[in-house]
Coordinates of C-alpha atoms and ligand atoms in Angstrom, one line a residue:
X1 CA 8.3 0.2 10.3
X2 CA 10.5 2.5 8.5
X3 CA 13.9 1.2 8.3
X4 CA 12.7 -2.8 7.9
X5 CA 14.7 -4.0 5.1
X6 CA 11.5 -6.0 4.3
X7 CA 9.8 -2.8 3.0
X8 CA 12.4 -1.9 0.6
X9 CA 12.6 -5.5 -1.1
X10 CA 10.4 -6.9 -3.8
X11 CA 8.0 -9.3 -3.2
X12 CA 7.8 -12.7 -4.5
X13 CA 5.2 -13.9 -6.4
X14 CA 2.2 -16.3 -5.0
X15 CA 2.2 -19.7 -6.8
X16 CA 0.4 -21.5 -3.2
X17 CA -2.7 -20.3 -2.9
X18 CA -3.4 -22.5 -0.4
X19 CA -4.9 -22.3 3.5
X20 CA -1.4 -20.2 4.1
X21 CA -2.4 -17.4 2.1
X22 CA -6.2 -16.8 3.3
X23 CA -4.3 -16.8 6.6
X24 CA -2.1 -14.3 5.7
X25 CA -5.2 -12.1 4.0
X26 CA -7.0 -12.5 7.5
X27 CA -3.8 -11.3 9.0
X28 CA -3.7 -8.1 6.6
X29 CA -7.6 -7.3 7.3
X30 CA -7.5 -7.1 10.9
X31 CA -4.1 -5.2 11.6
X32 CA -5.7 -3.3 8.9
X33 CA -8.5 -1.9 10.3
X34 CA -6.9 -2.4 14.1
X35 CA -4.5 0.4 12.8
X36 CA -7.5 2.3 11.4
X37 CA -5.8 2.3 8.2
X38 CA -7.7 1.7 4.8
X39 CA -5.1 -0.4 3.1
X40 CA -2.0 -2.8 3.8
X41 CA 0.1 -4.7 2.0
X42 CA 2.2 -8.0 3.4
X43 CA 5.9 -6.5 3.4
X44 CA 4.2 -4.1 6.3
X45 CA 3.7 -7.5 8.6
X46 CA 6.9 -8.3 7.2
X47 CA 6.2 -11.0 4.6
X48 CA 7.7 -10.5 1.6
X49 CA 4.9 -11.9 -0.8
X50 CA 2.9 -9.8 -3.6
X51 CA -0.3 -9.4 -1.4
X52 CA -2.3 -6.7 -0.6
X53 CA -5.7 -5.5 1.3
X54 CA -7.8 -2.4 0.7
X55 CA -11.0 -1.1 1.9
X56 CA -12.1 2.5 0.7
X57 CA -15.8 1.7 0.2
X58 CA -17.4 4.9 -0.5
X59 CA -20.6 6.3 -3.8
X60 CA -17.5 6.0 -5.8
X61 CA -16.4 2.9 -5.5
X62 CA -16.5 -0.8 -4.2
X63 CA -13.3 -0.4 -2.9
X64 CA -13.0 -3.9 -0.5
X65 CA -10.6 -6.2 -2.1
X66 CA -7.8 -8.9 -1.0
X67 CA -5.5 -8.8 -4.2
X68 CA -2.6 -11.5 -5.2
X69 CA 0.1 -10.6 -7.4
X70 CA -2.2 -7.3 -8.4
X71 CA -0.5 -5.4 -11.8
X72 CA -1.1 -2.5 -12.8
X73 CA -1.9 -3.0 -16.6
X74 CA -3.1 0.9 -17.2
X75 CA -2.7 4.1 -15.7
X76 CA -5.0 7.3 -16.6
X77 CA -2.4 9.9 -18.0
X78 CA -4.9 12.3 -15.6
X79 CA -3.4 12.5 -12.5
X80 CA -4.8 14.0 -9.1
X81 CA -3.1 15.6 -5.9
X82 CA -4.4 14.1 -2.2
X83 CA -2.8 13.4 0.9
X84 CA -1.1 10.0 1.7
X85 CA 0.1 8.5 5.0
X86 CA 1.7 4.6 5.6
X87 CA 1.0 2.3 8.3
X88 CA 4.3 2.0 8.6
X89 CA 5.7 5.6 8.6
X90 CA 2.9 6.8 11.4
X91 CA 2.4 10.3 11.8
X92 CA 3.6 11.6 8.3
X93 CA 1.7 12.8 5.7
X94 CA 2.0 14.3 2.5
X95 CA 0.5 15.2 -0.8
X96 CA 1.4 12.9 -3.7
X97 CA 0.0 12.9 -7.3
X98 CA -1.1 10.0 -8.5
X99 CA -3.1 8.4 -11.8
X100 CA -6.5 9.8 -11.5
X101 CA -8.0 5.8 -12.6
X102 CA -6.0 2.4 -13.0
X103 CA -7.0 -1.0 -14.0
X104 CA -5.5 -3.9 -12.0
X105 CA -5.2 -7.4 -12.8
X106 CA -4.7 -9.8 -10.3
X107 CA -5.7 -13.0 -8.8
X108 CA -8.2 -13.5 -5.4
X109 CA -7.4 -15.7 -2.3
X110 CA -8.3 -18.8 -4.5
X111 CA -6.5 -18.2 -7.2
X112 CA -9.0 -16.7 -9.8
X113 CA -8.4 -13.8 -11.9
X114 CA -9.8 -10.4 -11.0
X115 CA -10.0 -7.5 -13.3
X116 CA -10.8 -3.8 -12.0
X117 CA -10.9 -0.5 -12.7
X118 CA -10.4 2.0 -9.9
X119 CA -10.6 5.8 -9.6
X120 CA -10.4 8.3 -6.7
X121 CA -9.1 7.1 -3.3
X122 CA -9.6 3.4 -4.4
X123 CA -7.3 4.5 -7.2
X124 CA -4.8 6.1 -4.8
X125 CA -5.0 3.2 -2.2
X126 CA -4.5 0.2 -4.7
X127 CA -1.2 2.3 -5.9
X128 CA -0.2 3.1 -2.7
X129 CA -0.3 -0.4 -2.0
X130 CA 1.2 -1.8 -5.5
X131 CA 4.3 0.3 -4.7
X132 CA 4.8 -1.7 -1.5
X133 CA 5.4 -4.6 -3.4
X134 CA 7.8 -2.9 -5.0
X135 CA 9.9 -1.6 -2.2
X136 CA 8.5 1.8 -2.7
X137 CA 6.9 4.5 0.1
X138 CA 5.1 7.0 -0.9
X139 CA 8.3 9.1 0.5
X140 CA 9.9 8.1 -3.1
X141 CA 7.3 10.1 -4.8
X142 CA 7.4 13.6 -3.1
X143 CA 10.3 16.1 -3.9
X144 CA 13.7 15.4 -2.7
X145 CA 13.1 18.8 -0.3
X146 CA 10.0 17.4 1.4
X147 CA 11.3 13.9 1.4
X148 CA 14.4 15.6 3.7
X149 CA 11.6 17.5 5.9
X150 CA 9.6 14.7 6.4
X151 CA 12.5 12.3 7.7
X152 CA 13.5 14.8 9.7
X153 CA 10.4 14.8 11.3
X154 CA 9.9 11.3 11.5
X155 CA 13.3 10.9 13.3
X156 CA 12.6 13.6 15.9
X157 CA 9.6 11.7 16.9
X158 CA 11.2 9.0 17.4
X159 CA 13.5 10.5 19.7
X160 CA 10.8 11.9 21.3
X161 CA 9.4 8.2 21.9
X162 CA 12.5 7.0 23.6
X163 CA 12.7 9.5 25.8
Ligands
NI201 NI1 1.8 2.4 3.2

C-alpha cells in the first residue's frame, strides 16, 4: 500500500531462478486477478525482486506474460494518453502519457530470454509495471497539481476507512 517503503526501493536483480521464484510468480498471478487487476509487480506483495505479471490479452495483443529482470530496451517517441490505477493506491485514477509501443527484454520463470514488443494497454501495463521496479507510481508521472489532488484524496479515504 501506499506508504510501504518497499514500493519506493529498487528491486534487486534475479540470479536464482529456482522453485522460489515460480512460487513467487504464482503468488503475483493470483493476488493479481483476486484484486481484479491486470498487472502486478513483486514490491506490491512486498518483495523487493525485479518481477512482474501482466495479463491484458485482447485483438491487440498477447498480453499474458510473467517477466524477470524485464528492460525496457526501446520506447516509441509516439506517446498516448489513458487512464491508470495501482493495486496498491486503490480507488485513484488518472490519465498518464505513456510510449505508444516498447520492446522489453527480459528473462521467463526458467531463466530464458524473452524478447517483446508491446503496444496499447500491453504497452501501458508492462510500463506501469517496469516503474515499480524502480520505486516509481504512476503518481510520479502526473503534474505536481494533480499529484497534490490525488493524495489528498487518497488520504481522506483513508480517514474515512478508520472511522
Ligand atoms: Ni501499480
Amino acid at each position: 500500500m501506499l506508504g510501504d517503503e518497499v514500493l519506493r526501493r529498487r528491486a534487486e536483480e534475479v540470479d536464482d531462478f529456482s522453485a522460489d521464484l515460480k512460487d513467487l510468480v504464482d503468488d503475483l498471478w493470483s493476488t493479481m486477478y483476486h484484486a481484479d487487476g491486470v498487472g502486478l509487480a513483486a514490491p506490491q506483495i512486498g518483495v523487493s525482486e525485479r518481477v512482474l505479471v501482466v495479463d491484458v490479452r485482447d485483438e491487440e495483443n498477447p498480453g499474458r506474460v510473467a517477466l524477470i529482470n524485464p528492460v525496457i530496451v526501446e520506447a516509441s517517441p509516439e506517446t498516448e494518453k489513458g487512464p491508470e490505477g495501482c493495486l496498491s493506491i486503490p480507488g485513484l485514477e488518472d490519465v498518464v502519457i505513456r510510449a505508444s509501443t516498447v520492446r522489453v527484454e527480459a528473462r521467463d520463470a526458467d531463466g530464458q530470454p524473452v524478447s517483446l514488443v508491446a503496444s496499447g494497454l500491453f504497452a501501458r501495463a508492462l510500463q506501469h509495471e517496469i516503474d515499480h521496479l524502480d520505486g516509481i507510481l504512476f503518481l510520479d508521472r502526473v503534474s505536481p497539481l494533480k499529484r497534490k489532488m490525488l493524495l489528498a484524496k487518497w488520504r481522506k479515504s483513508r480517514e474515512e476507512l478508520k472511522v
